[in-house]
CSV table of C-alpha atoms in Angstrom, one decimal:
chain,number,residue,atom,x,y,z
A,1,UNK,CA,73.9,26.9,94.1
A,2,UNK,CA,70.9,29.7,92.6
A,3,UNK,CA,73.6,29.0,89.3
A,4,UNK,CA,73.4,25.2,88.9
A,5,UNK,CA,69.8,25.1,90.2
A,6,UNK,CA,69.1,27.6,86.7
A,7,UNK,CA,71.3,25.5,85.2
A,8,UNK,CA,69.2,22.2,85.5
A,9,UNK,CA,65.9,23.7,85.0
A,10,UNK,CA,66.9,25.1,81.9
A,11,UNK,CA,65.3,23.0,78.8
A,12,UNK,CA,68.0,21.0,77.0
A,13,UNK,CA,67.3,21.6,73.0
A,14,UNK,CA,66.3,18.8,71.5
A,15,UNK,CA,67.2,17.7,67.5
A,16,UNK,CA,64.5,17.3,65.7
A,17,UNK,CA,64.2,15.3,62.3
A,18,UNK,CA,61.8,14.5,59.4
A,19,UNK,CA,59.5,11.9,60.0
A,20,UNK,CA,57.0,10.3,57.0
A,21,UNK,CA,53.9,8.4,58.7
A,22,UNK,CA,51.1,6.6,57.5
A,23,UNK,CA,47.9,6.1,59.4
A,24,UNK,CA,44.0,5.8,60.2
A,25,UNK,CA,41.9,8.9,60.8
A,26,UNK,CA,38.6,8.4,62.7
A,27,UNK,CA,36.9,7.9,59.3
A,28,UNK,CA,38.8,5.0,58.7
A,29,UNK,CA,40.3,6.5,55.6
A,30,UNK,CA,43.8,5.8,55.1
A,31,UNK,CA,46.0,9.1,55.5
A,32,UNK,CA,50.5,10.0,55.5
A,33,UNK,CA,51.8,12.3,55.7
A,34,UNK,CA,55.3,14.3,57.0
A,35,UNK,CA,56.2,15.8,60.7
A,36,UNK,CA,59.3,17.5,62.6
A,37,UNK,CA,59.7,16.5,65.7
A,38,UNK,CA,62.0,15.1,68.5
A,39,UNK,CA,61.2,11.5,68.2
A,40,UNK,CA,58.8,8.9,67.1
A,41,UNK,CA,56.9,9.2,70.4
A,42,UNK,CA,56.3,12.8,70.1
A,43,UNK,CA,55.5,11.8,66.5
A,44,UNK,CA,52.6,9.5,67.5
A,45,UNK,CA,51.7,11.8,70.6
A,46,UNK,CA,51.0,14.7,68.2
A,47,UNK,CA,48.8,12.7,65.4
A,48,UNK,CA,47.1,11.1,68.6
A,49,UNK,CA,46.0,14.2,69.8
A,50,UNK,CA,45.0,15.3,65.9
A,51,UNK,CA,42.5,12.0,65.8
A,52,UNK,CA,45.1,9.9,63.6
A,53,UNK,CA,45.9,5.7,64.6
A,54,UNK,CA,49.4,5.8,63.6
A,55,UNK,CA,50.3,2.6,61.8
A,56,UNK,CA,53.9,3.3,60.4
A,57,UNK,CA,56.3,5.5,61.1
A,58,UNK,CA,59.6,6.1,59.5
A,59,UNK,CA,62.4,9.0,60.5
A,60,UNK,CA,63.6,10.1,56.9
A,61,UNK,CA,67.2,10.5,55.6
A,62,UNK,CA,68.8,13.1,53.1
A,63,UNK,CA,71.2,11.9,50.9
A,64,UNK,CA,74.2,14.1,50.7
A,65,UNK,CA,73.4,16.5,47.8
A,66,UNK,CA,75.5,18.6,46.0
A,67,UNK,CA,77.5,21.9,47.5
A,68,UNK,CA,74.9,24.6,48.0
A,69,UNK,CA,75.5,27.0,45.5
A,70,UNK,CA,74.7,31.3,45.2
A,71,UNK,CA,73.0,30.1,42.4
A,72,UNK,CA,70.6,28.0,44.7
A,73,UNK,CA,70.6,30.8,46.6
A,74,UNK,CA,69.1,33.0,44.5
A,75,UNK,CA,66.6,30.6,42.8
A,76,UNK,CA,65.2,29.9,46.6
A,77,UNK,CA,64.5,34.0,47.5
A,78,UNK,CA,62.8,34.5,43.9
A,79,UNK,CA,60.5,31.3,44.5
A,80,UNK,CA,59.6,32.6,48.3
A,81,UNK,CA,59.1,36.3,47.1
A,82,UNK,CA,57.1,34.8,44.6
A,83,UNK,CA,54.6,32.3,46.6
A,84,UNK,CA,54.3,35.3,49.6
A,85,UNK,CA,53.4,37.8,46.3
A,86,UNK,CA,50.8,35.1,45.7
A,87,UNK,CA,49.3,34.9,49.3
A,88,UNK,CA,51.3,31.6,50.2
A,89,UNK,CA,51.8,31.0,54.2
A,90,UNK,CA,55.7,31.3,55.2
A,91,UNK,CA,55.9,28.1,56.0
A,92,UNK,CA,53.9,26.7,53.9
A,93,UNK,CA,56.1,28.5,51.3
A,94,UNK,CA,59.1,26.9,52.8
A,95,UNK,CA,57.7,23.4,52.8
A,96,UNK,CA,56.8,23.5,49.3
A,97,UNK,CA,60.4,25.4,48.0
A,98,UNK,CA,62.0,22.9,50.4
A,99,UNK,CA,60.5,19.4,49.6
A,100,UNK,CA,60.4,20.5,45.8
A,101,UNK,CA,64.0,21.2,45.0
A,102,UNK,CA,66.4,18.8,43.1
A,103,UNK,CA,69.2,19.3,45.6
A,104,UNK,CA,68.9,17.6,49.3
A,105,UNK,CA,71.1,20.1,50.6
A,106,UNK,CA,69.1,23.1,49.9
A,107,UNK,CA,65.8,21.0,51.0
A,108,UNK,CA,67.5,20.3,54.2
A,109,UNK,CA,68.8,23.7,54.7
A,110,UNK,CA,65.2,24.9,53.8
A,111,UNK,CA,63.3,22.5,56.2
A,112,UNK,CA,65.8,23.2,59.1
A,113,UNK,CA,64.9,27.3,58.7
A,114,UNK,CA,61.0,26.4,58.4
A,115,UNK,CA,61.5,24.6,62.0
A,116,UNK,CA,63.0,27.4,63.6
A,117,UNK,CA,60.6,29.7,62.4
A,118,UNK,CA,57.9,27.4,63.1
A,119,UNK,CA,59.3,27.3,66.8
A,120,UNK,CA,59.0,31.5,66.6
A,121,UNK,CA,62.1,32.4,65.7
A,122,UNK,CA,61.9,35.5,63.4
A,123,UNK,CA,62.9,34.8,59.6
A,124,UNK,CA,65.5,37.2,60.2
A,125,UNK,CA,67.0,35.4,63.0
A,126,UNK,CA,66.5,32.3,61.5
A,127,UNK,CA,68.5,33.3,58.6
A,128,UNK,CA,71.1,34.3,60.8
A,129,UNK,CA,72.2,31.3,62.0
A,130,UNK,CA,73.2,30.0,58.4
A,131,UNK,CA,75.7,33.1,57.3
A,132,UNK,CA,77.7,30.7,55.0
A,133,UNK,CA,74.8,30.8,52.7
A,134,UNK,CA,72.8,34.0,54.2
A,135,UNK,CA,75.3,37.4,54.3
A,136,UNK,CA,74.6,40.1,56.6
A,137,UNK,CA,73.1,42.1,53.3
A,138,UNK,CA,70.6,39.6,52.8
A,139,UNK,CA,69.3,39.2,56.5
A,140,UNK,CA,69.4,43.2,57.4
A,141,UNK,CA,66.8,43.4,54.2
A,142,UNK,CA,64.7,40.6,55.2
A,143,UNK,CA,64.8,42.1,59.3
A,144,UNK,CA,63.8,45.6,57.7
A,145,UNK,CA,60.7,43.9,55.7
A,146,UNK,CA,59.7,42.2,58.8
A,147,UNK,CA,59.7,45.7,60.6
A,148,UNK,CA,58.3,47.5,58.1
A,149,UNK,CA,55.8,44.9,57.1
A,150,UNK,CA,56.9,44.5,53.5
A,151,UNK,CA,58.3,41.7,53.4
A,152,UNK,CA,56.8,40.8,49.9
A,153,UNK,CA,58.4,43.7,48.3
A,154,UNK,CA,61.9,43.3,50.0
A,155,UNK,CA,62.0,40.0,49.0
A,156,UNK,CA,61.3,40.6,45.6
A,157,UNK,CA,63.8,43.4,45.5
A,158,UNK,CA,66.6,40.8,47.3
A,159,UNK,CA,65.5,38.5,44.4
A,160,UNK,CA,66.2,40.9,41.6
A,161,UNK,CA,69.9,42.3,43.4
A,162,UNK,CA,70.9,38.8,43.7
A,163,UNK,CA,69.8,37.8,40.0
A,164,UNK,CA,71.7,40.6,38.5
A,165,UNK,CA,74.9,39.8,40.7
A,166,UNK,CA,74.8,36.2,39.6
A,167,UNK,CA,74.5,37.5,36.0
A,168,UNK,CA,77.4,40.0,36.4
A,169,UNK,CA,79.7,37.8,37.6
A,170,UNK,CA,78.3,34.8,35.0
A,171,UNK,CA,79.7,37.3,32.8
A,172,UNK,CA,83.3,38.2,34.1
A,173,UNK,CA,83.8,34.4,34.5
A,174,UNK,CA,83.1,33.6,31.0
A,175,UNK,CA,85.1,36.4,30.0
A,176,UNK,CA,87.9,34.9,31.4
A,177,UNK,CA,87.2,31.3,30.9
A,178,UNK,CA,87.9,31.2,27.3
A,179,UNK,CA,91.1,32.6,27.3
A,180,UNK,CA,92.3,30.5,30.5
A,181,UNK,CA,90.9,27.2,28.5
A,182,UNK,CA,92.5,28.0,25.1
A,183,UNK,CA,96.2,28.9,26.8
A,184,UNK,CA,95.9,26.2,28.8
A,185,UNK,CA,95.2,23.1,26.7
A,186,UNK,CA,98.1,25.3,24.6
A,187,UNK,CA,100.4,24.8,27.0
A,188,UNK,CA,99.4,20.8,27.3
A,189,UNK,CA,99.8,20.4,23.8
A,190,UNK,CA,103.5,22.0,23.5
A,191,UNK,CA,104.3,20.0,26.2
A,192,UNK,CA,103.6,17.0,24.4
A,193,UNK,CA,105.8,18.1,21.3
A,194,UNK,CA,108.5,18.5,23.4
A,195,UNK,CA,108.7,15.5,25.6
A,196,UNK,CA,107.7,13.5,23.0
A,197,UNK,CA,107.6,14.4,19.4
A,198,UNK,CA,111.0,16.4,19.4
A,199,UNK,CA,112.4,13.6,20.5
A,200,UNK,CA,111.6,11.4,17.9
A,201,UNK,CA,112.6,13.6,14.9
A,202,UNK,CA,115.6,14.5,16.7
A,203,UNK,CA,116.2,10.7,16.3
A,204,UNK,CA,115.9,10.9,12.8
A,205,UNK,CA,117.8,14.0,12.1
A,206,UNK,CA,121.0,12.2,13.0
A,207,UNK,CA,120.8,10.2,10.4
A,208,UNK,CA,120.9,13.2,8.0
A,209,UNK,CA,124.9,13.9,8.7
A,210,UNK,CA,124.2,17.9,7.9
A,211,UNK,CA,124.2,21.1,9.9
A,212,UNK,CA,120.5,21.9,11.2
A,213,UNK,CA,119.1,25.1,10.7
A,214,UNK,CA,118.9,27.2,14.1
A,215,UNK,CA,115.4,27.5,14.7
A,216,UNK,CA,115.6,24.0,15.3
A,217,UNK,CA,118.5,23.4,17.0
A,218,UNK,CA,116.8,25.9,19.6
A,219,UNK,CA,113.8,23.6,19.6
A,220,UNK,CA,115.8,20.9,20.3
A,221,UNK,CA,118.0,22.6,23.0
A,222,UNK,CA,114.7,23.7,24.6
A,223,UNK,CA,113.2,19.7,24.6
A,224,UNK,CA,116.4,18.4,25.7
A,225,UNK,CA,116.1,20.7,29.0
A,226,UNK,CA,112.4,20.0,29.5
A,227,UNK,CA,113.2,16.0,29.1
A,228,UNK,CA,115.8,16.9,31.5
A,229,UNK,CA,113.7,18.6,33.9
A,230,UNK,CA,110.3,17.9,33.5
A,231,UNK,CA,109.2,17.0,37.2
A,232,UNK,CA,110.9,20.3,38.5
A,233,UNK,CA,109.1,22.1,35.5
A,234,UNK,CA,105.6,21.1,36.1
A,235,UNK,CA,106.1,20.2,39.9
A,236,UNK,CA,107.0,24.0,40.1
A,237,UNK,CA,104.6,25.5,38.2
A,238,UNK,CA,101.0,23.1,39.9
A,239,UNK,CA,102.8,24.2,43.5
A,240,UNK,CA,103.3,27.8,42.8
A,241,UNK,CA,100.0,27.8,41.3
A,242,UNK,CA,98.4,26.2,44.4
A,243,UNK,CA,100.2,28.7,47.3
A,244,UNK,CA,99.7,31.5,45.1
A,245,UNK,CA,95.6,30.3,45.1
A,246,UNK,CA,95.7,29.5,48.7
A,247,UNK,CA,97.9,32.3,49.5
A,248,UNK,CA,94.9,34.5,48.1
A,249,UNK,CA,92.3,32.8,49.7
A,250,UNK,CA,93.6,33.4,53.0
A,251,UNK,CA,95.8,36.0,53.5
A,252,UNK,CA,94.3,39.3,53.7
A,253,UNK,CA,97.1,41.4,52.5
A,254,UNK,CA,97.3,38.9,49.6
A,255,UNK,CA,93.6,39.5,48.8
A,256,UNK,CA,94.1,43.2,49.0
A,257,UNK,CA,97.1,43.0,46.8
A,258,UNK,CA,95.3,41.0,44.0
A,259,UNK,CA,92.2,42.9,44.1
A,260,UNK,CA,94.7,46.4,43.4
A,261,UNK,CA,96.1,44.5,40.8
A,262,UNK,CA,93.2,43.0,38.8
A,263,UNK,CA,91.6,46.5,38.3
A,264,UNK,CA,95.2,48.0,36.9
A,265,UNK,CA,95.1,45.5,34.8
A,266,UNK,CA,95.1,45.4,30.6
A,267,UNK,CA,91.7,44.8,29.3
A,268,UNK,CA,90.4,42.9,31.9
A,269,UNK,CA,90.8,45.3,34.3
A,270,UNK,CA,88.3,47.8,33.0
A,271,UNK,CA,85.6,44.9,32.9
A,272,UNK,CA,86.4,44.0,36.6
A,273,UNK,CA,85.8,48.0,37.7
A,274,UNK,CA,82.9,48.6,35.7
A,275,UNK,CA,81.4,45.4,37.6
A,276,UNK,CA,82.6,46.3,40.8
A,277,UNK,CA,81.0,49.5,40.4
A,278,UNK,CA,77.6,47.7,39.3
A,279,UNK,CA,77.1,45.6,42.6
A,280,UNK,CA,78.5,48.4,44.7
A,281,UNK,CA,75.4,51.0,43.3
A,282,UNK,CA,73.1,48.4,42.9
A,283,UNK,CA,73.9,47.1,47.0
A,284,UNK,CA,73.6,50.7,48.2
A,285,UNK,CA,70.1,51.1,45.7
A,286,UNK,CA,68.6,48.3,47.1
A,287,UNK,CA,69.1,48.9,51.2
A,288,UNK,CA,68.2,52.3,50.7
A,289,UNK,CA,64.9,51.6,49.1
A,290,UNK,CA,64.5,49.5,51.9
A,291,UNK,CA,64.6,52.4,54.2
A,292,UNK,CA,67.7,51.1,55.6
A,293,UNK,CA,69.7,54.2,57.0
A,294,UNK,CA,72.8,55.3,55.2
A,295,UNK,CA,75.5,54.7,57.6
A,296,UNK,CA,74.2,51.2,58.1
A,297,UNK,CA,73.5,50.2,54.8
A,298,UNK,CA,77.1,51.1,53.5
A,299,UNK,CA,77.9,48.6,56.4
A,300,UNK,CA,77.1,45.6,54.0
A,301,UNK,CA,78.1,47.9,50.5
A,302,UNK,CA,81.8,47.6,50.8
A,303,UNK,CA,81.8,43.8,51.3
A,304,UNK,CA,79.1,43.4,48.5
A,305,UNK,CA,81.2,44.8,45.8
A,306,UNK,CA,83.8,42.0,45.7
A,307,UNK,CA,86.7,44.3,46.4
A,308,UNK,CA,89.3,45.6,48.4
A,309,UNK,CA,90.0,49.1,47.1
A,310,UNK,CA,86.1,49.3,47.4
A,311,UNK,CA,85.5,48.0,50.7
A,312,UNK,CA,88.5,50.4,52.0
A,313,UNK,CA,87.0,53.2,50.3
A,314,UNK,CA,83.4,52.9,51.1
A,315,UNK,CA,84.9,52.7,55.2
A,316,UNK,CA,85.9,56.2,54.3
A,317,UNK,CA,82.6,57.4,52.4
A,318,UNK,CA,81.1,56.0,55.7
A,319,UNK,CA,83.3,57.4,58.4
A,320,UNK,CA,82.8,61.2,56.0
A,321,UNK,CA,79.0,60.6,56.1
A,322,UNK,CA,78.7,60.0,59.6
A,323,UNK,CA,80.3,63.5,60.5
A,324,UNK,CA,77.7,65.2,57.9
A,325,UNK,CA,79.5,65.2,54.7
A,326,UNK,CA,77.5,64.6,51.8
A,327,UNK,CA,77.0,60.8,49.9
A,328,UNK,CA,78.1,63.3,46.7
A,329,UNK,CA,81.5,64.7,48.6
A,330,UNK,CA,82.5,61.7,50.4
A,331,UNK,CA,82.6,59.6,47.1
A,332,UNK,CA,84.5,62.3,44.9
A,333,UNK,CA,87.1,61.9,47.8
A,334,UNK,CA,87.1,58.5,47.6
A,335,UNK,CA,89.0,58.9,44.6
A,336,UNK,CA,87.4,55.3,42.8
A,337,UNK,CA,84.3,56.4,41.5
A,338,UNK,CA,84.0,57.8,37.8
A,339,UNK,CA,82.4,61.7,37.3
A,340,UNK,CA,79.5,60.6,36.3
A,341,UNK,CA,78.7,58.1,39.1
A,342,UNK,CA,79.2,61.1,41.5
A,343,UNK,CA,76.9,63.8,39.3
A,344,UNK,CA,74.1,60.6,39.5
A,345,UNK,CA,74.3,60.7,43.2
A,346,UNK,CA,74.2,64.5,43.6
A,347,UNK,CA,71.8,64.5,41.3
A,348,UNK,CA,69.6,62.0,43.3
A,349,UNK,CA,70.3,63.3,47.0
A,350,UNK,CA,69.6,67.1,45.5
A,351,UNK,CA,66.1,65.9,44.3
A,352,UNK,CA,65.7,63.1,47.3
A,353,UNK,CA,64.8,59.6,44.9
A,354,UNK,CA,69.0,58.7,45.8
A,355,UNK,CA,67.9,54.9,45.5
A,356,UNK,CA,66.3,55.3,42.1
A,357,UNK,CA,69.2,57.2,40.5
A,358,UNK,CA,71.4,54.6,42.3
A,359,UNK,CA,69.8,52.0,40.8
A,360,UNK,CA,70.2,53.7,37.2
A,361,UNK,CA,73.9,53.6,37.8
A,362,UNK,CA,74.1,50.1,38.1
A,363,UNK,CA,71.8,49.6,35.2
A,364,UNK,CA,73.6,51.6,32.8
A,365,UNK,CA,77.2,49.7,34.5
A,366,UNK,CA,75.6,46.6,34.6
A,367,UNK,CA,74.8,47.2,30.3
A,368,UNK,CA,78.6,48.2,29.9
A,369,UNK,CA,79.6,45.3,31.2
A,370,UNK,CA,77.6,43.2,28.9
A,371,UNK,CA,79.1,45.5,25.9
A,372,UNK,CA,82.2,45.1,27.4
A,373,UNK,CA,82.4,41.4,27.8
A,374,UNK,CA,81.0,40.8,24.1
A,375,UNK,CA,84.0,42.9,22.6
A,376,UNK,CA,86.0,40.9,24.9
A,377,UNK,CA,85.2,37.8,23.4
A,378,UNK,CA,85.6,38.8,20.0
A,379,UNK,CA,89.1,41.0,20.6
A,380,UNK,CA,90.6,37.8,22.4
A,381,UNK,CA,89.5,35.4,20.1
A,382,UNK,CA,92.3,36.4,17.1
A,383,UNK,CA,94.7,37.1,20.0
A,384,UNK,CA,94.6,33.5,20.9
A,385,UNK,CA,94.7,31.8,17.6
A,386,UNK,CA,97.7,34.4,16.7
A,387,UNK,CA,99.4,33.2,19.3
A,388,UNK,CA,98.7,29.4,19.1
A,389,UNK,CA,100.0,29.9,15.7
A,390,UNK,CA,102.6,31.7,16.7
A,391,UNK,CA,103.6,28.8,19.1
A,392,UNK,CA,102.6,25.4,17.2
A,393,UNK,CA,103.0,26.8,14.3
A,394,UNK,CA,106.9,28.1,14.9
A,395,UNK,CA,107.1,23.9,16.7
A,396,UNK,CA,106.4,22.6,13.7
A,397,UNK,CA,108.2,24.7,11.0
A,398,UNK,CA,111.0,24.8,13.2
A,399,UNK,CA,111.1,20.6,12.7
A,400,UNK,CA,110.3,20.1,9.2
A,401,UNK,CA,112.6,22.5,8.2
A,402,UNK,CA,116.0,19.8,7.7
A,403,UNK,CA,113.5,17.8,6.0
A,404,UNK,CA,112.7,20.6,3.3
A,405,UNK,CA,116.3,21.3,3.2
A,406,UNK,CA,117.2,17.7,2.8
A,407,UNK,CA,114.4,17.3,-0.3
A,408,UNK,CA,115.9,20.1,-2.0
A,409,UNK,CA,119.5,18.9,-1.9
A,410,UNK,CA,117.7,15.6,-3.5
């Protein structure tokens, strides 16, 4: 009975949505404006109160807007770092990021957060309850600046971490854009040679009444069984690509597989490591200058650095630190970390300014990465058209080659 009696008493949480209003205040003077609340009755309750005849009032609607993005993400914590630099209220920080950006999504996600907060709800907290957009990383550095009472400065630092990850990994997926494009509309256009020009001078070669050469009987061999087998060909190869993507998405030991893989391998493996090691320093740099403890913070490291073989190393770095072994120690036996990553960090813990020299590591990665994607580019760019010539060209030599035959016999 004491259980359902709590039960009833307990306030049931109302929604609340946008409303826009237009009204009278006791001047006379028209005024609008905007208000969250439960309904239009609380609405006109509240601006009563205030001194405001209400005359209109309209509940708002948000278009669906586009996908909220990391991007977005990252844009929103440099403009609210900037306006609390500056002096700007929280919320009235909010209202203005919210009501001002280009996407509905983001202004709704925005203007939700703002009414928690506004009910009390720490930002922190408030965060919290939106982790497909706010990781664990991001609200443990926004609840340490709310305890600490710098939240200006660890929102400024959470800006600058996340504008350098979005950079880094701008930069691996332009590295591997190009390439991906060029070999694919490759593949698209040999396709259409051999469904359907083959077929044509194949046609016309049967008129000639003479042995072809064998580069070209090959050719012909090879369109005659993609003709043949087209829909098995292409059916197989979109459907393995789409379980093999799925498969990776989510299965675990899939993930951990392909994560193993990608840093073994050629040439773009090395780009992948030096980036991993990037956000992995730059993470750790960034919760330790926010006086986050070092056990915790490498709570949110491992998953920050993108990476299997990272995350499963940085649960042993943890596990060694938590017994007393040295950051220095526990990362040489880690086994993934390069010499001079692990001098750096002795070099930092010996002198105590760790999150400075950890923050030097990911610069100096973050430049080799940029080196490393620029020779990328121009070391992949002959590669390709070698082998698009390689490949169209031997197509179409491989074809006009009775027809030179045949002119010379004329």
């Amino acid at each position: 009975m004491a259980t359902s009696s709590n039960r009833s008493n307990k306030p049931s949480q109302v929604k609340e949505n946008l409303y826009s209003w237009e009204g009278k205040d006791k001047q006379g003077k028209s005024v609008k404006g905007e208000l969250r609340a439960g309904g239009e009755a609380i609405v006109s309750a509240t601006l009563r109160r205030q001194g405001v005849m209400v005359t209109k009032i309209k509940k708002k609607s948000y278009s669906s807007g586009k996908k909220i993005t990391d991007k977005d993400i990252t844009l929103f914590t440099r403009q609210l770092a900037t306006m609390m630099k500056a002096g700007v209220p929280l919320l009235q920080s909010f209202d203005i990021v919210g009501k001002g950006h280009a996407n509905p999504s983001v202004s709704k996600l925005l203007l939700d957060i703002r009414s928690d907060i506004e009910t009390g709800t720490s930002l922190n907290q408030a965060f919290r309850k939106y982790p497909l957009y706010f990781d664990p990383l991001f609200c443990n550095l926004v609840g340490a600046g709310e305890q600490a009472g710098i939240l200006e400065d660890l929102l400024t630092r959470l800006a600058i971490y996340k504008e350098k990850t979005l950079a880094i990994k701008a930069k691996i997926k332009s590295a591997l854009t190009y390439p991906i494009a060029i070999l694919s509309i490759a593949f698209i256009v040999t396709a259409v040679i051999m469904i359907w020009v083959v077929p044509a001078f194949k046609e016309v070669f049967k008129s000639f009444g003479a042995d072809l050469p064998a580069p070209t009987l090959m050719v012909m061999a090879i369109s005659d069984f993609v003709v043949a087998n087209w829909y098995f060909i292409f059916g197989g190869l979109f459907g393995s690509l789409y379980f093999f993507f799925q498969s990776w998405r989510r299965s675990l030991e899939m993930q951990r597989f392909m994560d193993r893989a990608l840093l073994q391998a050629p040439i773009f493996g090395e780009v992948i490591r030096k980036a991993t090691i990037a956000r992995w320093t730059r993470t750790l740099a960034t919760m330790f200058a926010a006086g986050v403890p070092l056990v915790e913070a490498l709570d949110s490291v491992g998953g920050a650095s993108g990476n299997a073989v990272y995350l499963d190393a940085t649960i042993k770095i943890q596990t060694e630190v938590t017994t007393g072994t040295s950051l220095t120690v526990a990362m040489q036996n880690a086994g993934v970390f390069p010499s001079m990553v692990t001098q750096m960090v002795a070099i930092g813990e010996e002198s105590g300014a760790l999150d400075g020299m950890l923050g030097k590591v990911a610069d100096f990665y973050e430049e080799e990465v940029d080196d490393a994607v620029a020779n990328l580019a121009s070391l992949m760019e002959p590669m390709i058209m070698a082998i698009l010539g390689v490949i169209i060209g031997g197509l179409v030599v491989a074809m006009y080659l009775p027809i030179f035959k045949l002119g010379a016999v004329v």
